[in-house]
Amino acid sequence: MADNRGVVLYRDEAIVLRTQKLGEADRIVTLLTRENGKVRAVGKGVRRTSSRFGARLEPFMFVDVQLHVGRSLDVVTQAETVGPYARAICEDYGLYTAGTAMLETADRLVEAEKEPAVQQFWLLAGAVRSLAVNAHAPGLVLDSYLLRAFAIAGWAPSFTDCSRCGEPGPHRSFAVAMGGAVCGRCRPPGSTAPAPETFTLLAALLAGEWDVADASDARHRKEASGLVAAYSQYHLERTLRSLRMVERDGAVTPRAGGEA
């Protein structure tokens, strides 16, 4: 019998963020786990058709995994499906592009490996599930996810009070670099002036008030999406590659400095 005394195993729930080929039959799988944060692990033999759990280690899958600690990368030894979200999302272009932008955002925001990011995990798990079951329009789910993910990361936008001086709103101007709504005194050159309904929609998406968000008008969704995209780009300091592919119904993305 093999000596397993040196093998350190652990188990966790995870969302699969991305995969990349390794050798002829393996994959490196990037996971956002509930207890251990971001984990990069090897799925041995998962590209073979005979693999017992290859299909469970695809992006968007919510899985219960067992891993053993390796020298550089951990190794997946078991994977059980918790939420089979990949097929429903990948079969629909709108769902797929919105979901891919969410996975990329989570990967960017949770930079350090093996550091717990419980709030980010549960937020992503809920957002991926919402996409898979078509709970809301995919663009709304994406924008809500982005706003809330950045809030968890410490960049919570304000859509009512002035984000600079705190003067109670509502206000008419929006400045990405200042964190959202700004009053007339704090308004910098190049600020946008979204419709009041757009501010209402953004606040609802941040708070998870879906009755308000679902009832919003298409033109206000377009405007909100552009502001959320600019806000995301500004705080990540680079463009989300997958965000360019998202169906935005003609939404115009303002430059990161705030000018439309």
GROMACS .gro file of N, CA and C in nm, residues 96-256:
model
  483
   96TYR      N    1  -2.357   3.416  -2.173
   96TYR     CA    2  -2.215   3.378  -2.172
   96TYR      C    3  -2.124   3.500  -2.162
   97THR      N    4  -2.151   3.604  -2.240
   97THR     CA    5  -2.064   3.721  -2.237
   97THR      C    6  -2.074   3.795  -2.105
   98ALA      N    7  -2.195   3.807  -2.051
   98ALA     CA    8  -2.211   3.870  -1.919
   98ALA      C    9  -2.140   3.788  -1.812
   99GLY      N   10  -2.157   3.656  -1.818
   99GLY     CA   11  -2.093   3.570  -1.719
   99GLY      C   12  -1.942   3.572  -1.727
  100THR      N   13  -1.889   3.575  -1.849
  100THR     CA   14  -1.745   3.579  -1.866
  100THR      C   15  -1.686   3.707  -1.806
  101ALA      N   16  -1.756   3.818  -1.822
  101ALA     CA   17  -1.710   3.944  -1.762
  101ALA      C   18  -1.711   3.935  -1.610
  102MET      N   19  -1.808   3.864  -1.554
  102MET     CA   20  -1.814   3.847  -1.409
  102MET      C   21  -1.697   3.761  -1.359
  103LEU      N   22  -1.669   3.652  -1.429
  103LEU     CA   23  -1.558   3.565  -1.389
  103LEU      C   24  -1.425   3.639  -1.397
  104GLU      N   25  -1.407   3.717  -1.503
  104GLU     CA   26  -1.282   3.792  -1.518
  104GLU      C   27  -1.268   3.895  -1.406
  105THR      N   28  -1.378   3.960  -1.371
  105THR     CA   29  -1.374   4.060  -1.263
  105THR      C   30  -1.336   3.994  -1.131
  106ALA      N   31  -1.398   3.881  -1.101
  106ALA     CA   32  -1.365   3.811  -0.977
  106ALA      C   33  -1.218   3.772  -0.974
  107ASP      N   34  -1.167   3.725  -1.087
  107ASP     CA   35  -1.026   3.685  -1.096
  107ASP      C   36  -0.935   3.804  -1.071
  108ARG      N   37  -0.974   3.922  -1.122
  108ARG     CA   38  -0.892   4.042  -1.105
  108ARG      C   39  -0.900   4.096  -0.962
  109LEU      N   40  -1.020   4.099  -0.906
  109LEU     CA   41  -1.039   4.160  -0.774
  109LEU      C   42  -0.976   4.075  -0.662
  110VAL      N   43  -0.984   3.943  -0.676
  110VAL     CA   44  -0.923   3.855  -0.577
  110VAL      C   45  -0.785   3.817  -0.631
  111GLU      N   46  -0.688   3.902  -0.606
  111GLU     CA   47  -0.556   3.883  -0.666
  111GLU      C   48  -0.472   3.779  -0.593
  112ALA      N   49  -0.465   3.790  -0.462
  112ALA     CA   50  -0.378   3.700  -0.385
  112ALA      C   51  -0.442   3.561  -0.375
  113GLU      N   52  -0.360   3.460  -0.388
  113GLU     CA   53  -0.408   3.323  -0.375
  113GLU      C   54  -0.407   3.279  -0.229
  114LYS      N   55  -0.499   3.189  -0.198
  114LYS     CA   56  -0.511   3.127  -0.066
  114LYS      C   57  -0.542   3.229   0.045
  115GLU      N   58  -0.606   3.341   0.009
  115GLU     CA   59  -0.653   3.437   0.109
  115GLU      C   60  -0.805   3.440   0.102
  116PRO      N   61  -0.874   3.412   0.213
  116PRO     CA   62  -1.021   3.405   0.209
  116PRO      C   63  -1.084   3.530   0.150
  117ALA      N   64  -1.187   3.507   0.067
  117ALA     CA   65  -1.265   3.616   0.007
  117ALA      C   66  -1.411   3.570   0.005
  118VAL      N   67  -1.464   3.549   0.125
  118VAL     CA   68  -1.595   3.486   0.139
  118VAL      C   69  -1.706   3.568   0.075
  119GLN      N   70  -1.705   3.699   0.096
  119GLN     CA   71  -1.810   3.783   0.038
  119GLN      C   72  -1.805   3.781  -0.114
  120GLN      N   73  -1.685   3.787  -0.170
  120GLN     CA   74  -1.674   3.781  -0.315
  120GLN      C   75  -1.722   3.646  -0.368
  121PHE      N   76  -1.692   3.540  -0.296
  121PHE     CA   77  -1.737   3.407  -0.339
  121PHE      C   78  -1.889   3.399  -0.345
  122TRP      N   79  -1.956   3.439  -0.237
  122TRP     CA   80  -2.101   3.425  -0.234
  122TRP      C   81  -2.168   3.520  -0.332
  123LEU      N   82  -2.111   3.638  -0.351
  123LEU     CA   83  -2.167   3.730  -0.450
  123LEU      C   84  -2.159   3.669  -0.590
  124LEU      N   85  -2.044   3.615  -0.625
  124LEU     CA   86  -2.028   3.553  -0.757
  124LEU      C   87  -2.118   3.432  -0.773
  125ALA      N   88  -2.126   3.349  -0.670
  125ALA     CA   89  -2.211   3.230  -0.678
  125ALA      C   90  -2.356   3.269  -0.703
  126GLY      N   91  -2.405   3.371  -0.634
  126GLY     CA   92  -2.543   3.415  -0.654
  126GLY      C   93  -2.564   3.475  -0.792
  127ALA      N   94  -2.466   3.551  -0.841
  127ALA     CA   95  -2.479   3.614  -0.973
  127ALA      C   96  -2.478   3.509  -1.084
  128VAL      N   97  -2.389   3.411  -1.073
  128VAL     CA   98  -2.383   3.305  -1.175
  128VAL      C   99  -2.513   3.225  -1.176
  129ARG      N  100  -2.566   3.197  -1.059
  129ARG     CA  101  -2.694   3.126  -1.053
  129ARG      C  102  -2.806   3.208  -1.117
  130SER      N  103  -2.807   3.339  -1.090
  130SER     CA  104  -2.910   3.425  -1.149
  130SER      C  105  -2.905   3.421  -1.301
  131LEU      N  106  -2.783   3.421  -1.356
  131LEU     CA  107  -2.770   3.410  -1.501
  131LEU      C  108  -2.825   3.276  -1.551
  132ALA      N  109  -2.785   3.170  -1.485
  132ALA     CA  110  -2.821   3.036  -1.533
  132ALA      C  111  -2.972   3.012  -1.534
  133VAL      N  112  -3.044   3.072  -1.439
  133VAL     CA  113  -3.189   3.051  -1.431
  133VAL      C  114  -3.266   3.164  -1.495
  134ASN      N  115  -3.195   3.259  -1.560
  134ASN     CA  116  -3.260   3.373  -1.626
  134ASN      C  117  -3.350   3.450  -1.531
  135ALA      N  118  -3.300   3.476  -1.412
  135ALA     CA  119  -3.379   3.547  -1.312
  135ALA      C  120  -3.405   3.691  -1.353
  136HIS      N  121  -3.307   3.753  -1.420
  136HIS     CA  122  -3.318   3.892  -1.463
  136HIS      C  123  -3.242   3.907  -1.595
  137ALA      N  124  -3.258   4.021  -1.659
  137ALA     CA  125  -3.182   4.047  -1.782
  137ALA      C  126  -3.033   4.036  -1.753
  138PRO      N  127  -2.957   3.968  -1.840
  138PRO     CA  128  -2.815   3.946  -1.811
  138PRO      C  129  -2.736   4.074  -1.790
  139GLY      N  130  -2.769   4.180  -1.864
  139GLY     CA  131  -2.698   4.307  -1.844
  139GLY      C  132  -2.719   4.364  -1.706
  140LEU      N  133  -2.839   4.350  -1.653
  140LEU     CA  134  -2.868   4.398  -1.517
  140LEU      C  135  -2.793   4.315  -1.414
  141VAL      N  136  -2.791   4.184  -1.433
  141VAL     CA  137  -2.718   4.098  -1.339
  141VAL      C  138  -2.570   4.134  -1.339
  142LEU      N  139  -2.514   4.154  -1.457
  142LEU     CA  140  -2.372   4.191  -1.467
  142LEU      C  141  -2.345   4.324  -1.398
  143ASP      N  142  -2.425   4.426  -1.427
  143ASP     CA  143  -2.400   4.557  -1.368
  143ASP      C  144  -2.417   4.554  -1.217
  144SER      N  145  -2.517   4.483  -1.168
  144SER     CA  146  -2.535   4.469  -1.024
  144SER      C  147  -2.415   4.399  -0.961
  145TYR      N  148  -2.371   4.291  -1.027
  145TYR     CA  149  -2.254   4.219  -0.975
  145TYR      C  150  -2.132   4.310  -0.969
  146LEU      N  151  -2.106   4.384  -1.076
  146LEU     CA  152  -1.987   4.470  -1.080
  146LEU      C  153  -1.991   4.574  -0.969
  147LEU      N  154  -2.104   4.641  -0.954
  147LEU     CA  155  -2.115   4.744  -0.851
  147LEU      C  156  -2.093   4.686  -0.712
  148ARG      N  157  -2.152   4.572  -0.685
  148ARG     CA  158  -2.142   4.513  -0.552
  148ARG      C  159  -2.004   4.452  -0.527
  149ALA      N  160  -1.944   4.397  -0.633
  149ALA     CA  161  -1.809   4.342  -0.617
  149ALA      C  162  -1.709   4.452  -0.586
  150PHE      N  163  -1.722   4.566  -0.653
  150PHE     CA  164  -1.631   4.677  -0.624
  150PHE      C  165  -1.659   4.736  -0.485
  151ALA      N  166  -1.784   4.734  -0.443
  151ALA     CA  167  -1.816   4.781  -0.308
  151ALA      C  168  -1.749   4.692  -0.204
  152ILE      N  169  -1.754   4.561  -0.222
  152ILE     CA  170  -1.687   4.468  -0.130
  152ILE      C  171  -1.537   4.493  -0.129
  153ALA      N  172  -1.481   4.527  -0.246
  153ALA     CA  173  -1.337   4.550  -0.257
  153ALA      C  174  -1.295   4.685  -0.199
  154GLY      N  175  -1.392   4.765  -0.155
  154GLY     CA  176  -1.359   4.893  -0.092
  154GLY      C  177  -1.384   5.015  -0.178
  155TRP      N  178  -1.447   4.995  -0.294
  155TRP     CA  179  -1.475   5.107  -0.386
  155TRP      C  180  -1.624   5.121  -0.405
  156ALA      N  181  -1.697   5.140  -0.297
  156ALA     CA  182  -1.842   5.152  -0.305
  156ALA      C  183  -1.880   5.287  -0.366
  157PRO      N  184  -1.954   5.289  -0.476
  157PRO     CA  185  -1.996   5.416  -0.535
  157PRO      C  186  -2.114   5.475  -0.460
  158SER      N  187  -2.134   5.605  -0.476
  158SER     CA  188  -2.251   5.673  -0.420
  158SER      C  189  -2.337   5.722  -0.535
  159PHE      N  190  -2.467   5.697  -0.525
  159PHE     CA  191  -2.559   5.742  -0.628
  159PHE      C  192  -2.663   5.840  -0.576
  160THR      N  193  -2.647   5.880  -0.450
  160THR     CA  194  -2.740   5.978  -0.392
  160THR      C  195  -2.661   6.095  -0.334
  161ASP      N  196  -2.595   6.076  -0.221
  161ASP     CA  197  -2.515   6.183  -0.161
  161ASP      C  198  -2.390   6.209  -0.241
  162CYS      N  199  -2.335   6.330  -0.228
  162CYS     CA  200  -2.212   6.364  -0.299
  162CYS      C  201  -2.098   6.274  -0.250
  163SER      N  202  -2.032   6.211  -0.343
  163SER     CA  203  -1.925   6.117  -0.308
  163SER      C  204  -1.801   6.187  -0.257
  164ARG      N  205  -1.793   6.319  -0.273
  164ARG     CA  206  -1.675   6.392  -0.227
  164ARG      C  207  -1.699   6.461  -0.093
  165CYS      N  208  -1.808   6.540  -0.082
  165CYS     CA  209  -1.831   6.617   0.041
  165CYS      C  210  -1.943   6.561   0.127
  166GLY      N  211  -2.020   6.467   0.072
  166GLY     CA  212  -2.127   6.405   0.150
  166GLY      C  213  -2.257   6.480   0.151
  167GLU      N  214  -2.269   6.589   0.076
  167GLU     CA  215  -2.394   6.665   0.075
  167GLU      C  216  -2.509   6.576   0.028
  168PRO      N  217  -2.620   6.575   0.104
  168PRO     CA  218  -2.731   6.488   0.066
  168PRO      C  219  -2.782   6.517  -0.074
  169GLY      N  220  -2.818   6.412  -0.144
  169GLY     CA  221  -2.869   6.425  -0.280
  169GLY      C  222  -3.019   6.419  -0.284
  170PRO      N  223  -3.075   6.396  -0.402
  170PRO     CA  224  -3.004   6.354  -0.524
  170PRO      C  225  -2.929   6.467  -0.594
  171HIS      N  226  -2.825   6.428  -0.669
  171HIS     CA  227  -2.747   6.522  -0.748
  171HIS      C  228  -2.758   6.484  -0.895
  172ARG      N  229  -2.715   6.574  -0.982
  172ARG     CA  230  -2.732   6.554  -1.125
  172ARG      C  231  -2.605   6.512  -1.197
  173SER      N  232  -2.490   6.518  -1.131
  173SER     CA  233  -2.364   6.490  -1.199
  173SER      C  234  -2.301   6.361  -1.147
  174PHE      N  235  -2.222   6.298  -1.234
  174PHE     CA  236  -2.153   6.173  -1.200
  174PHE      C  237  -2.007   6.184  -1.244
  175ALA      N  238  -1.917   6.159  -1.149
  175ALA     CA  239  -1.773   6.164  -1.178
  175ALA      C  240  -1.711   6.031  -1.137
  176VAL      N  241  -1.665   5.954  -1.234
  176VAL     CA  242  -1.609   5.821  -1.208
  176VAL      C  243  -1.494   5.829  -1.109
  177ALA      N  244  -1.401   5.922  -1.131
  177ALA     CA  245  -1.281   5.929  -1.047
  177ALA      C  246  -1.311   5.969  -0.904
  178MET      N  247  -1.426   6.033  -0.880
  178MET     CA  248  -1.462   6.076  -0.745
  178MET      C  249  -1.554   5.976  -0.675
  179GLY      N  250  -1.597   5.874  -0.745
  179GLY     CA  251  -1.674   5.769  -0.679
  179GLY      C  252  -1.823   5.777  -0.698
  180GLY      N  253  -1.871   5.853  -0.797
  180GLY     CA  254  -2.014   5.852  -0.824
  180GLY      C  255  -2.075   5.990  -0.833
  181ALA      N  256  -2.190   6.005  -0.768
  181ALA     CA  257  -2.263   6.131  -0.774
  181ALA      C  258  -2.183   6.244  -0.709
  182VAL      N  259  -2.189   6.362  -0.766
  182VAL     CA  260  -2.122   6.479  -0.709
  182VAL      C  261  -2.216   6.599  -0.715
  183CYS      N  262  -2.204   6.684  -0.614
  183CYS     CA  263  -2.287   6.805  -0.608
  183CYS      C  264  -2.230   6.911  -0.703
  184GLY      N  265  -2.303   7.022  -0.715
  184GLY     CA  266  -2.260   7.129  -0.805
  184GLY      C  267  -2.126   7.188  -0.768
  185ARG      N  268  -2.097   7.198  -0.638
  185ARG     CA  269  -1.969   7.256  -0.595
  185ARG      C  270  -1.851   7.162  -0.622
  186CYS      N  271  -1.874   7.033  -0.610
  186CYS     CA  272  -1.764   6.936  -0.626
  186CYS      C  273  -1.751   6.884  -0.769
  187ARG      N  274  -1.843   6.919  -0.853
  187ARG     CA  275  -1.846   6.866  -0.989
  187ARG      C  276  -1.721   6.908  -1.067
  188PRO      N  277  -1.637   6.810  -1.111
  188PRO     CA  278  -1.518   6.845  -1.189
  188PRO      C  279  -1.553   6.859  -1.337
  189PRO      N  280  -1.467   6.926  -1.412
  189PRO     CA  281  -1.490   6.935  -1.558
  189PRO      C  282  -1.495   6.795  -1.620
  190GLY      N  283  -1.584   6.779  -1.716
  190GLY     CA  284  -1.595   6.651  -1.784
  190GLY      C  285  -1.689   6.553  -1.719
  191SER      N  286  -1.753   6.592  -1.607
  191SER     CA  287  -1.849   6.502  -1.543
  191SER      C  288  -1.968   6.478  -1.634
  192THR      N  289  -2.029   6.363  -1.623
  192THR     CA  290  -2.150   6.333  -1.698
  192THR      C  291  -2.272   6.379  -1.619
  193ALA      N  292  -2.385   6.388  -1.687
  193ALA     CA  293  -2.511   6.427  -1.623
  193ALA      C  294  -2.617   6.323  -1.657
  194PRO      N  295  -2.614   6.209  -1.590
  194PRO     CA  296  -2.711   6.103  -1.619
  194PRO      C  297  -2.853   6.147  -1.585
  195ALA      N  298  -2.950   6.081  -1.646
  195ALA     CA  299  -3.090   6.106  -1.613
  195ALA      C  300  -3.116   6.065  -1.468
  196PRO      N  301  -3.208   6.131  -1.401
  196PRO     CA  302  -3.242   6.090  -1.263
  196PRO      C  303  -3.281   5.943  -1.255
  197GLU      N  304  -3.350   5.894  -1.357
  197GLU     CA  305  -3.390   5.753  -1.358
  197GLU      C  306  -3.269   5.659  -1.364
  198THR      N  307  -3.162   5.706  -1.427
  198THR     CA  308  -3.040   5.625  -1.433
  198THR      C  309  -2.977   5.615  -1.295
  199PHE      N  310  -2.974   5.725  -1.223
  199PHE     CA  311  -2.925   5.722  -1.084
  199PHE      C  312  -3.010   5.626  -1.001
  200THR      N  313  -3.141   5.630  -1.020
  200THR     CA  314  -3.230   5.540  -0.945
  200THR      C  315  -3.199   5.395  -0.978
  201LEU      N  316  -3.177   5.366  -1.106
  201LEU     CA  317  -3.144   5.229  -1.146
  201LEU      C  318  -3.011   5.185  -1.086
  202LEU      N  319  -2.908   5.269  -1.093
  202LEU     CA  320  -2.778   5.234  -1.037
  202LEU      C  321  -2.787   5.205  -0.888
  203ALA      N  322  -2.861   5.288  -0.816
  203ALA     CA  323  -2.878   5.266  -0.672
  203ALA      C  324  -2.949   5.133  -0.646
  204ALA      N  325  -3.049   5.101  -0.730
  204ALA     CA  326  -3.121   4.975  -0.713
  204ALA      C  327  -3.032   4.855  -0.740
  205LEU      N  328  -2.947   4.865  -0.844
  205LEU     CA  329  -2.856   4.755  -0.875
  205LEU      C  330  -2.755   4.733  -0.764
  206LEU      N  331  -2.708   4.841  -0.704
  206LEU     CA  332  -2.613   4.828  -0.593
  206LEU      C  333  -2.678   4.767  -0.470
  207ALA      N  334  -2.804   4.801  -0.447
  207ALA     CA  335  -2.875   4.753  -0.328
  207ALA      C  336  -2.944   4.620  -0.350
  208GLY      N  337  -2.950   4.573  -0.476
  208GLY     CA  338  -3.020   4.448  -0.504
  208GLY      C  339  -3.171   4.463  -0.501
  209GLU      N  340  -3.221   4.581  -0.535
  209GLU     CA  341  -3.365   4.606  -0.539
  209GLU      C  342  -3.416   4.571  -0.679
  210TRP      N  343  -3.448   4.444  -0.699
  210TRP     CA  344  -3.474   4.395  -0.833
  210TRP      C  345  -3.609   4.437  -0.887
  211ASP      N  346  -3.704   4.469  -0.804
  211ASP     CA  347  -3.832   4.516  -0.856
  211ASP      C  348  -3.813   4.650  -0.928
  212VAL      N  349  -3.727   4.736  -0.874
  212VAL     CA  350  -3.697   4.864  -0.938
  212VAL      C  351  -3.614   4.841  -1.064
  213ALA      N  352  -3.511   4.758  -1.054
  213ALA     CA  353  -3.422   4.734  -1.169
  213ALA      C  354  -3.498   4.671  -1.286
  214ASP      N  355  -3.579   4.571  -1.258
  214ASP     CA  356  -3.651   4.501  -1.365
  214ASP      C  357  -3.750   4.592  -1.437
  215ALA      N  358  -3.800   4.693  -1.367
  215ALA     CA  359  -3.898   4.784  -1.425
  215ALA      C  360  -3.834   4.901  -1.500
  216SER      N  361  -3.702   4.906  -1.505
  216SER     CA  362  -3.633   5.020  -1.565
  216SER      C  363  -3.648   5.022  -1.717
  217ASP      N  364  -3.633   5.143  -1.772
  217ASP     CA  365  -3.644   5.163  -1.915
  217ASP      C  366  -3.513   5.127  -1.985
  218ALA      N  367  -3.523   5.083  -2.111
  218ALA     CA  368  -3.404   5.040  -2.185
  218ALA      C  369  -3.299   5.150  -2.197
  219ARG      N  370  -3.342   5.275  -2.219
  219ARG     CA  371  -3.243   5.381  -2.238
  219ARG      C  372  -3.166   5.410  -2.110
  220HIS      N  373  -3.230   5.390  -1.996
  220HIS     CA  374  -3.162   5.412  -1.869
  220HIS      C  375  -3.068   5.295  -1.837
  221ARG      N  376  -3.104   5.177  -1.883
  221ARG     CA  377  -3.013   5.062  -1.869
  221ARG      C  378  -2.885   5.084  -1.951
  222LYS      N  379  -2.901   5.138  -2.072
  222LYS     CA  380  -2.785   5.167  -2.156
  222LYS      C  381  -2.692   5.267  -2.088
  223GLU      N  382  -2.751   5.373  -2.037
  223GLU     CA  383  -2.670   5.476  -1.974
  223GLU      C  384  -2.601   5.422  -1.848
  224ALA      N  385  -2.675   5.345  -1.769
  224ALA     CA  386  -2.617   5.287  -1.648
  224ALA      C  387  -2.503   5.192  -1.682
  225SER      N  388  -2.519   5.111  -1.787
  225SER     CA  389  -2.415   5.016  -1.825
  225SER      C  390  -2.286   5.087  -1.864
  226GLY      N  391  -2.298   5.199  -1.935
  226GLY     CA  392  -2.179   5.275  -1.971
  226GLY      C  393  -2.106   5.329  -1.849
  227LEU      N  394  -2.181   5.378  -1.752
  227LEU     CA  395  -2.119   5.431  -1.631
  227LEU      C  396  -2.054   5.319  -1.548
  228VAL      N  397  -2.121   5.205  -1.539
  228VAL     CA  398  -2.064   5.092  -1.465
  228VAL      C  399  -1.936   5.042  -1.532
  229ALA      N  400  -1.936   5.036  -1.665
  229ALA     CA  401  -1.816   4.992  -1.737
  229ALA      C  402  -1.701   5.088  -1.712
  230ALA      N  403  -1.728   5.220  -1.716
  230ALA     CA  404  -1.623   5.319  -1.692
  230ALA      C  405  -1.573   5.310  -1.548
  231TYR      N  406  -1.664   5.289  -1.455
  231TYR     CA  407  -1.626   5.277  -1.314
  231TYR      C  408  -1.537   5.154  -1.293
  232SER      N  409  -1.573   5.044  -1.357
  232SER     CA  410  -1.494   4.921  -1.345
  232SER      C  411  -1.354   4.940  -1.403
  233GLN      N  412  -1.349   5.001  -1.520
  233GLN     CA  413  -1.220   5.023  -1.586
  233GLN      C  414  -1.130   5.112  -1.501
  234TYR      N  415  -1.188   5.215  -1.444
  234TYR     CA  416  -1.109   5.309  -1.365
  234TYR      C  417  -1.045   5.240  -1.244
  235HIS      N  418  -1.123   5.161  -1.173
  235HIS     CA  419  -1.070   5.102  -1.050
  235HIS      C  420  -0.981   4.980  -1.075
  236LEU      N  421  -1.000   4.913  -1.186
  236LEU     CA  422  -0.909   4.803  -1.220
  236LEU      C  423  -0.784   4.854  -1.291
  237GLU      N  424  -0.787   4.980  -1.332
  237GLU     CA  425  -0.677   5.046  -1.402
  237GLU      C  426  -0.647   4.982  -1.537
  238ARG      N  427  -0.739   4.907  -1.589
  238ARG     CA  428  -0.729   4.852  -1.724
  238ARG      C  429  -0.866   4.797  -1.763
  239THR      N  430  -0.886   4.784  -1.892
  239THR     CA  431  -1.016   4.740  -1.943
  239THR      C  432  -1.035   4.590  -1.921
  240LEU      N  433  -1.155   4.552  -1.884
  240LEU     CA  434  -1.190   4.411  -1.880
  240LEU      C  435  -1.205   4.362  -2.024
  241ARG      N  436  -1.122   4.268  -2.064
  241ARG     CA  437  -1.126   4.221  -2.202
  241ARG      C  438  -1.264   4.168  -2.241
  242SER      N  439  -1.324   4.091  -2.152
  242SER     CA  440  -1.453   4.029  -2.184
  242SER      C  441  -1.567   4.129  -2.187
  243LEU      N  442  -1.552   4.246  -2.124
  243LEU     CA  443  -1.660   4.343  -2.121
  243LEU      C  444  -1.689   4.398  -2.261
  244ARG      N  445  -1.589   4.396  -2.347
  244ARG     CA  446  -1.609   4.445  -2.484
  244ARG      C  447  -1.706   4.358  -2.562
  245MET      N  448  -1.721   4.232  -2.522
  245MET     CA  449  -1.805   4.139  -2.596
  245MET      C  450  -1.949   4.138  -2.547
  246VAL      N  451  -1.976   4.205  -2.434
  246VAL     CA  452  -2.109   4.200  -2.375
  246VAL      C  453  -2.208   4.276  -2.461
  247GLU      N  454  -2.325   4.218  -2.482
  247GLU     CA  455  -2.430   4.284  -2.557
  247GLU      C  456  -2.486   4.399  -2.473
  248ARG      N  457  -2.464   4.521  -2.521
  248ARG     CA  458  -2.506   4.638  -2.445
  248ARG      C  459  -2.611   4.720  -2.516
  249ASP      N  460  -2.669   4.669  -2.625
  249ASP     CA  461  -2.775   4.740  -2.696
  249ASP      C  462  -2.734   4.882  -2.734
  250GLY      N  463  -2.608   4.896  -2.776
  250GLY     CA  464  -2.565   5.026  -2.822
  250GLY      C  465  -2.521   5.121  -2.714
  251ALA      N  466  -2.499   5.073  -2.591
  251ALA     CA  467  -2.458   5.161  -2.484
  251ALA      C  468  -2.322   5.221  -2.515
  252VAL      N  469  -2.305   5.348  -2.481
  252VAL     CA  470  -2.179   5.416  -2.501
  252VAL      C  471  -2.104   5.419  -2.370
  253THR      N  472  -1.977   5.373  -2.370
  253THR     CA  473  -1.896   5.371  -2.250
  253THR      C  474  -1.816   5.499  -2.238
  254PRO      N  475  -1.837   5.578  -2.130
  254PRO     CA  476  -1.759   5.700  -2.112
  254PRO      C  477  -1.614   5.666  -2.084
  255ARG      N  478  -1.525   5.762  -2.110
  255ARG     CA  479  -1.386   5.742  -2.074
  255ARG      C  480  -1.374   5.737  -1.923
  256ALA      N  481  -1.267   5.672  -1.874
  256ALA     CA  482  -1.252   5.649  -1.731
  256ALA      C  483  -1.248   5.777  -1.652
   0.00000   0.00000   0.00000
